[in-house]
Amino acid sequence: MPSRRHTANEDPLRNFHPTVRAWFASEFAGPTPPQRAGWPLIAAGRNVLIAAPTGSGKTLTAFLHAISRLASQGPELPDETQVVYVSPLKALGNDVQKNLLAPLAALRERDPSLPEISVVVRSGDTPASQRAAMRKRAPHVLVTTPESLYILLTSESGQSMLSTVRTVIVDEIHAMVGDKRGAHLSLTLERLADLAGEFQRIGLSATQNPIRRTADFLAGVGRDCEIVDTGHLRELDLGLEVPESPLGAVCSHETWHEIYERSVELIQQHKTTLVFANTRKLTERIAAKLCEVLGEDAVASHHGSLSRERRLDAEARLKNGELRALVATASLELGIDIGDVDLVIQVGVPARIATFLQRAGRAGHGIGRVPRSRIFPLTRDELVAASAILLAVRRGELDETIVPPGPIDILAQQVVAACVQRDRTVDELHTRLARAWPYRELSRETLDEAIGLHDRGRYALLHSDAVGGRVLATKRARIPALTSGGAIPDRADYDVVLEPENTKIGTLDEDFAIESSQGDIFQLGTTSWRILKVEPGKVRVASAAGLPPTLPFWFGEAPARSNELAHAASEVREHAHDPDWSMSTIGVPRAAAVQLADYLLAGRKGLGVV
């Protein structure tokens, strides 16, 4: 089905509440392309996937009609949850809540007769007091994560809250489509449809190929989904940086020194810079070196092993203009609000074209602005990969989105949770769960296998009635269903606790913590810490500011290079022995083209082939 294009003669705001229309007209010059094309479809109740570049107003596209519909219900608006927003990151949900409260307040200021629309975040960080308040009074708009939505759907109070849902917005859906987390979410949405009836599904996505596959994932089997695709291509200011010293098989100290010098030069030429690295250890290393030149108050790091408070502090300092540079891992790839960023530096090469574009798009995040990004390869092979990424971007190529077949372990989790809700027949389970796109080819035999994982032995969570064809949850099933769901693997990390405040500042990999001793000094979050004591699950520390630290390490899986990027790299290896080809076709500077040609010609001379 082709992507929809909006007709210029139509007014995309015609279906909105008058106060909402007036507020939008006072705040914005006009609708952006995704808004102009998306709002009529959303107003018609269609399932819609909106694919547009970063900073094009996708979030407002998804929310504004829902807000208008809530406002149109007037003082009679019941205390019930009608809109659910799901994002893969808790921080993104917090941003959305803050960004919704301001326009909601402005609408009531314009028209005091409008109902007070409540927006509440429910995630793993939500305090118990707020959870209790939600049970007493359901929010109109629930902002949550896939895992928290699953927990709510499995709990009795959550089922009562979610039974009135009319719209579900899935943000950054491209970040979940290709893994187990996406499969888990797809089943959760089907269970929600079973509880609340069919609801409107709105997906927000960045670059995807093919976009129809993501739309099918969002809608599920047997449902239509319109696509609003305004394209991923926008004007980009991209550049490849190489040191004067030739890159080698590994990154030498001399090369690192030149990379740091050039990075500092670029940072000083811009107001705010976001630096991406591919690992947490590299993030800490780069941040430490930049601090030496720019000052500790001008640079911060941001990654998943820092405490939530420290990450939020770094985000706020960048947004307020207090930082010259923030060094981050993938933790800042998605659309967390960090204010204006003038430049993105990528140290090392990402494994996917879409990742590169996502990161580059964090600069110039806004309508009509041009993202500016510079990439620093660390080795000769990374020079090939960086050139391949720039070649692919120049041609408008994207990584293929692959939706893996639904995993059985995720299916088994959701079967237990569904039966905790109420007793089911096997036929009913199969009919409902097979509507999730990753499970569209689910057979009865596979479903029986999933049930069989939990209906045997002393600690069975399910009981199968072979005669009646029913599946029942045992008494002990509810707690495992609530506490063991999801697809994010548990990590045996050690909490880093600052003494005497007893404040958590982050986490360390278990192996690093065990290998450390009292008195050791390590870096976390651009600060040095002295270990006071290592105990089970905790490393107690005191500040060692100013003392030279060691860098901690964390184990994790590196993402695989996409097929499309691999094909582009093969083309580079075939043709880049000619520097003129690299400069004209890829657009790299002469210094990079010469280094690339020297490397490939040396390989051809030694091996006889590329």
PDB file of N, CA and C in Angstrom, residues 111-163:
ATOM      1  N   ASP A 111      -9.348  28.476  27.722  1.00  0.00           N
ATOM      2  CA  ASP A 111     -10.755  28.112  27.911  1.00  0.00           C
ATOM      3  C   ASP A 111     -10.896  27.360  29.230  1.00  0.00           C
ATOM      4  N   PRO A 112     -11.202  28.062  30.330  1.00  0.00           N
ATOM      5  CA  PRO A 112     -11.305  27.412  31.649  1.00  0.00           C
ATOM      6  C   PRO A 112     -12.394  26.348  31.730  1.00  0.00           C
ATOM      7  N   SER A 113     -13.318  26.336  30.759  1.00  0.00           N
ATOM      8  CA  SER A 113     -14.377  25.323  30.798  1.00  0.00           C
ATOM      9  C   SER A 113     -13.887  23.951  30.347  1.00  0.00           C
ATOM     10  N   LEU A 114     -12.693  23.896  29.766  1.00  0.00           N
ATOM     11  CA  LEU A 114     -12.161  22.605  29.339  1.00  0.00           C
ATOM     12  C   LEU A 114     -11.867  21.733  30.554  1.00  0.00           C
ATOM     13  N   PRO A 115     -11.997  20.421  30.404  1.00  0.00           N
ATOM     14  CA  PRO A 115     -11.692  19.533  31.535  1.00  0.00           C
ATOM     15  C   PRO A 115     -10.199  19.525  31.842  1.00  0.00           C
ATOM     16  N   GLU A 116      -9.868  19.191  33.071  1.00  0.00           N
ATOM     17  CA  GLU A 116      -8.467  19.060  33.464  1.00  0.00           C
ATOM     18  C   GLU A 116      -7.987  17.670  33.059  1.00  0.00           C
ATOM     19  N   ILE A 117      -7.158  17.622  32.038  1.00  0.00           N
ATOM     20  CA  ILE A 117      -6.679  16.348  31.487  1.00  0.00           C
ATOM     21  C   ILE A 117      -5.411  15.937  32.228  1.00  0.00           C
ATOM     22  N   SER A 118      -5.437  14.752  32.811  1.00  0.00           N
ATOM     23  CA  SER A 118      -4.299  14.289  33.611  1.00  0.00           C
ATOM     24  C   SER A 118      -3.380  13.403  32.782  1.00  0.00           C
ATOM     25  N   VAL A 119      -2.077  13.586  32.980  1.00  0.00           N
ATOM     26  CA  VAL A 119      -1.040  12.798  32.314  1.00  0.00           C
ATOM     27  C   VAL A 119      -0.131  12.235  33.399  1.00  0.00           C
ATOM     28  N   VAL A 120      -0.030  10.915  33.474  1.00  0.00           N
ATOM     29  CA  VAL A 120       0.730  10.270  34.547  1.00  0.00           C
ATOM     30  C   VAL A 120       1.707   9.274  33.940  1.00  0.00           C
ATOM     31  N   VAL A 121       2.914   9.236  34.497  1.00  0.00           N
ATOM     32  CA  VAL A 121       3.935   8.275  34.079  1.00  0.00           C
ATOM     33  C   VAL A 121       3.880   7.057  34.988  1.00  0.00           C
ATOM     34  N   ARG A 122       3.887   5.872  34.372  1.00  0.00           N
ATOM     35  CA  ARG A 122       3.978   4.619  35.132  1.00  0.00           C
ATOM     36  C   ARG A 122       5.133   3.810  34.563  1.00  0.00           C
ATOM     37  N   SER A 123       6.218   3.738  35.345  1.00  0.00           N
ATOM     38  CA  SER A 123       7.386   2.964  34.932  1.00  0.00           C
ATOM     39  C   SER A 123       7.999   2.339  36.169  1.00  0.00           C
ATOM     40  N   GLY A 124       9.134   1.693  35.994  1.00  0.00           N
ATOM     41  CA  GLY A 124       9.806   1.087  37.128  1.00  0.00           C
ATOM     42  C   GLY A 124      10.291   2.097  38.145  1.00  0.00           C
ATOM     43  N   ASP A 125      10.392   3.377  37.756  1.00  0.00           N
ATOM     44  CA  ASP A 125      10.844   4.424  38.673  1.00  0.00           C
ATOM     45  C   ASP A 125       9.700   5.113  39.405  1.00  0.00           C
ATOM     46  N   THR A 126       8.455   4.769  39.100  1.00  0.00           N
ATOM     47  CA  THR A 126       7.314   5.444  39.709  1.00  0.00           C
ATOM     48  C   THR A 126       7.200   5.073  41.183  1.00  0.00           C
ATOM     49  N   PRO A 127       7.173   6.057  42.096  1.00  0.00           N
ATOM     50  CA  PRO A 127       7.063   5.755  43.528  1.00  0.00           C
ATOM     51  C   PRO A 127       5.753   5.049  43.866  1.00  0.00           C
ATOM     52  N   ALA A 128       5.765   4.305  44.971  1.00  0.00           N
ATOM     53  CA  ALA A 128       4.579   3.555  45.395  1.00  0.00           C
ATOM     54  C   ALA A 128       3.399   4.481  45.649  1.00  0.00           C
ATOM     55  N   SER A 129       3.658   5.686  46.158  1.00  0.00           N
ATOM     56  CA  SER A 129       2.562   6.617  46.444  1.00  0.00           C
ATOM     57  C   SER A 129       1.834   7.027  45.169  1.00  0.00           C
ATOM     58  N   GLN A 130       2.588   7.250  44.085  1.00  0.00           N
ATOM     59  CA  GLN A 130       1.955   7.615  42.817  1.00  0.00           C
ATOM     60  C   GLN A 130       1.200   6.437  42.216  1.00  0.00           C
ATOM     61  N   ARG A 131       1.721   5.230  42.396  1.00  0.00           N
ATOM     62  CA  ARG A 131       1.009   4.052  41.906  1.00  0.00           C
ATOM     63  C   ARG A 131      -0.318   3.890  42.634  1.00  0.00           C
ATOM     64  N   ALA A 132      -0.307   4.131  43.940  1.00  0.00           N
ATOM     65  CA  ALA A 132      -1.548   4.039  44.714  1.00  0.00           C
ATOM     66  C   ALA A 132      -2.543   5.098  44.257  1.00  0.00           C
ATOM     67  N   ALA A 133      -2.055   6.308  43.968  1.00  0.00           N
ATOM     68  CA  ALA A 133      -2.943   7.370  43.498  1.00  0.00           C
ATOM     69  C   ALA A 133      -3.567   7.010  42.156  1.00  0.00           C
ATOM     70  N   MET A 134      -2.812   6.344  41.285  1.00  0.00           N
ATOM     71  CA  MET A 134      -3.345   5.918  39.993  1.00  0.00           C
ATOM     72  C   MET A 134      -4.469   4.912  40.168  1.00  0.00           C
ATOM     73  N   ARG A 135      -4.332   4.042  41.164  1.00  0.00           N
ATOM     74  CA  ARG A 135      -5.388   3.048  41.388  1.00  0.00           C
ATOM     75  C   ARG A 135      -6.683   3.711  41.848  1.00  0.00           C
ATOM     76  N   LYS A 136      -6.562   4.823  42.567  1.00  0.00           N
ATOM     77  CA  LYS A 136      -7.755   5.521  43.050  1.00  0.00           C
ATOM     78  C   LYS A 136      -8.381   6.383  41.959  1.00  0.00           C
ATOM     79  N   ARG A 137      -7.528   7.004  41.149  1.00  0.00           N
ATOM     80  CA  ARG A 137      -8.027   7.877  40.078  1.00  0.00           C
ATOM     81  C   ARG A 137      -7.192   7.644  38.831  1.00  0.00           C
ATOM     82  N   ALA A 138      -7.793   7.026  37.841  1.00  0.00           N
ATOM     83  CA  ALA A 138      -7.070   6.686  36.615  1.00  0.00           C
ATOM     84  C   ALA A 138      -6.742   7.952  35.829  1.00  0.00           C
ATOM     85  N   PRO A 139      -5.538   8.042  35.274  1.00  0.00           N
ATOM     86  CA  PRO A 139      -5.188   9.201  34.440  1.00  0.00           C
ATOM     87  C   PRO A 139      -5.858   9.098  33.078  1.00  0.00           C
ATOM     88  N   HIS A 140      -6.076  10.233  32.448  1.00  0.00           N
ATOM     89  CA  HIS A 140      -6.634  10.222  31.094  1.00  0.00           C
ATOM     90  C   HIS A 140      -5.587   9.760  30.083  1.00  0.00           C
ATOM     91  N   VAL A 141      -4.342  10.164  30.308  1.00  0.00           N
ATOM     92  CA  VAL A 141      -3.233   9.771  29.439  1.00  0.00           C
ATOM     93  C   VAL A 141      -2.204   9.046  30.301  1.00  0.00           C
ATOM     94  N   LEU A 142      -1.925   7.802  29.958  1.00  0.00           N
ATOM     95  CA  LEU A 142      -0.937   7.003  30.682  1.00  0.00           C
ATOM     96  C   LEU A 142       0.332   6.917  29.846  1.00  0.00           C
ATOM     97  N   VAL A 143       1.446   7.321  30.417  1.00  0.00           N
ATOM     98  CA  VAL A 143       2.749   7.268  29.758  1.00  0.00           C
ATOM     99  C   VAL A 143       3.533   6.128  30.397  1.00  0.00           C
ATOM    100  N   THR A 144       3.971   5.164  29.594  1.00  0.00           N
ATOM    101  CA  THR A 144       4.562   3.966  30.181  1.00  0.00           C
ATOM    102  C   THR A 144       5.589   3.333  29.242  1.00  0.00           C
ATOM    103  N   THR A 145       6.152   2.227  29.692  1.00  0.00           N
ATOM    104  CA  THR A 145       7.097   1.438  28.901  1.00  0.00           C
ATOM    105  C   THR A 145       6.449   0.100  28.554  1.00  0.00           C
ATOM    106  N   PRO A 146       7.001  -0.655  27.614  1.00  0.00           N
ATOM    107  CA  PRO A 146       6.412  -1.969  27.301  1.00  0.00           C
ATOM    108  C   PRO A 146       6.330  -2.884  28.517  1.00  0.00           C
ATOM    109  N   GLU A 147       7.352  -2.865  29.360  1.00  0.00           N
ATOM    110  CA  GLU A 147       7.369  -3.760  30.520  1.00  0.00           C
ATOM    111  C   GLU A 147       6.329  -3.352  31.554  1.00  0.00           C
ATOM    112  N   SER A 148       6.185  -2.056  31.801  1.00  0.00           N
ATOM    113  CA  SER A 148       5.193  -1.605  32.778  1.00  0.00           C
ATOM    114  C   SER A 148       3.775  -1.801  32.256  1.00  0.00           C
ATOM    115  N   LEU A 149       3.572  -1.650  30.948  1.00  0.00           N
ATOM    116  CA  LEU A 149       2.259  -1.927  30.374  1.00  0.00           C
ATOM    117  C   LEU A 149       1.896  -3.391  30.568  1.00  0.00           C
ATOM    118  N   TYR A 150       2.857  -4.273  30.377  1.00  0.00           N
ATOM    119  CA  TYR A 150       2.642  -5.707  30.605  1.00  0.00           C
ATOM    120  C   TYR A 150       2.251  -5.974  32.052  1.00  0.00           C
ATOM    121  N   ILE A 151       2.948  -5.346  32.996  1.00  0.00           N
ATOM    122  CA  ILE A 151       2.645  -5.556  34.419  1.00  0.00           C
ATOM    123  C   ILE A 151       1.244  -5.052  34.746  1.00  0.00           C
ATOM    124  N   LEU A 152       0.898  -3.869  34.255  1.00  0.00           N
ATOM    125  CA  LEU A 152      -0.443  -3.331  34.500  1.00  0.00           C
ATOM    126  C   LEU A 152      -1.514  -4.251  33.940  1.00  0.00           C
ATOM    127  N   LEU A 153      -1.276  -4.756  32.751  1.00  0.00           N
ATOM    128  CA  LEU A 153      -2.253  -5.614  32.093  1.00  0.00           C
ATOM    129  C   LEU A 153      -2.432  -6.937  32.831  1.00  0.00           C
ATOM    130  N   THR A 154      -1.436  -7.323  33.611  1.00  0.00           N
ATOM    131  CA  THR A 154      -1.481  -8.594  34.325  1.00  0.00           C
ATOM    132  C   THR A 154      -2.031  -8.434  35.739  1.00  0.00           C
ATOM    133  N   SER A 155      -2.048  -7.200  36.258  1.00  0.00           N
ATOM    134  CA  SER A 155      -2.565  -6.958  37.608  1.00  0.00           C
ATOM    135  C   SER A 155      -4.048  -6.609  37.555  1.00  0.00           C
ATOM    136  N   GLU A 156      -4.760  -6.881  38.630  1.00  0.00           N
ATOM    137  CA  GLU A 156      -6.204  -6.627  38.657  1.00  0.00           C
ATOM    138  C   GLU A 156      -6.505  -5.139  38.563  1.00  0.00           C
ATOM    139  N   SER A 157      -5.782  -4.310  39.321  1.00  0.00           N
ATOM    140  CA  SER A 157      -6.038  -2.870  39.276  1.00  0.00           C
ATOM    141  C   SER A 157      -5.683  -2.294  37.907  1.00  0.00           C
ATOM    142  N   GLY A 158      -4.625  -2.819  37.311  1.00  0.00           N
ATOM    143  CA  GLY A 158      -4.231  -2.348  35.993  1.00  0.00           C
ATOM    144  C   GLY A 158      -5.245  -2.704  34.923  1.00  0.00           C
ATOM    145  N   GLN A 159      -5.834  -3.882  35.018  1.00  0.00           N
ATOM    146  CA  GLN A 159      -6.851  -4.289  34.048  1.00  0.00           C
ATOM    147  C   GLN A 159      -8.053  -3.364  34.109  1.00  0.00           C
ATOM    148  N   SER A 160      -8.439  -2.968  35.322  1.00  0.00           N
ATOM    149  CA  SER A 160      -9.555  -2.037  35.465  1.00  0.00           C
ATOM    150  C   SER A 160      -9.224  -0.702  34.809  1.00  0.00           C
ATOM    151  N   MET A 161      -7.991  -0.237  34.977  1.00  0.00           N
ATOM    152  CA  MET A 161      -7.574   1.039  34.403  1.00  0.00           C
ATOM    153  C   MET A 161      -7.525   0.978  32.881  1.00  0.00           C
ATOM    154  N   LEU A 162      -7.033  -0.131  32.335  1.00  0.00           N
ATOM    155  CA  LEU A 162      -6.793  -0.229  30.897  1.00  0.00           C
ATOM    156  C   LEU A 162      -8.021  -0.646  30.099  1.00  0.00           C
ATOM    157  N   SER A 163      -9.093  -0.981  30.755  1.00  0.00           N
ATOM    158  CA  SER A 163     -10.276  -1.488  30.041  1.00  0.00           C
ATOM    159  C   SER A 163     -10.955  -0.417  29.201  1.00  0.00           C
TER     160      SER A 163
END
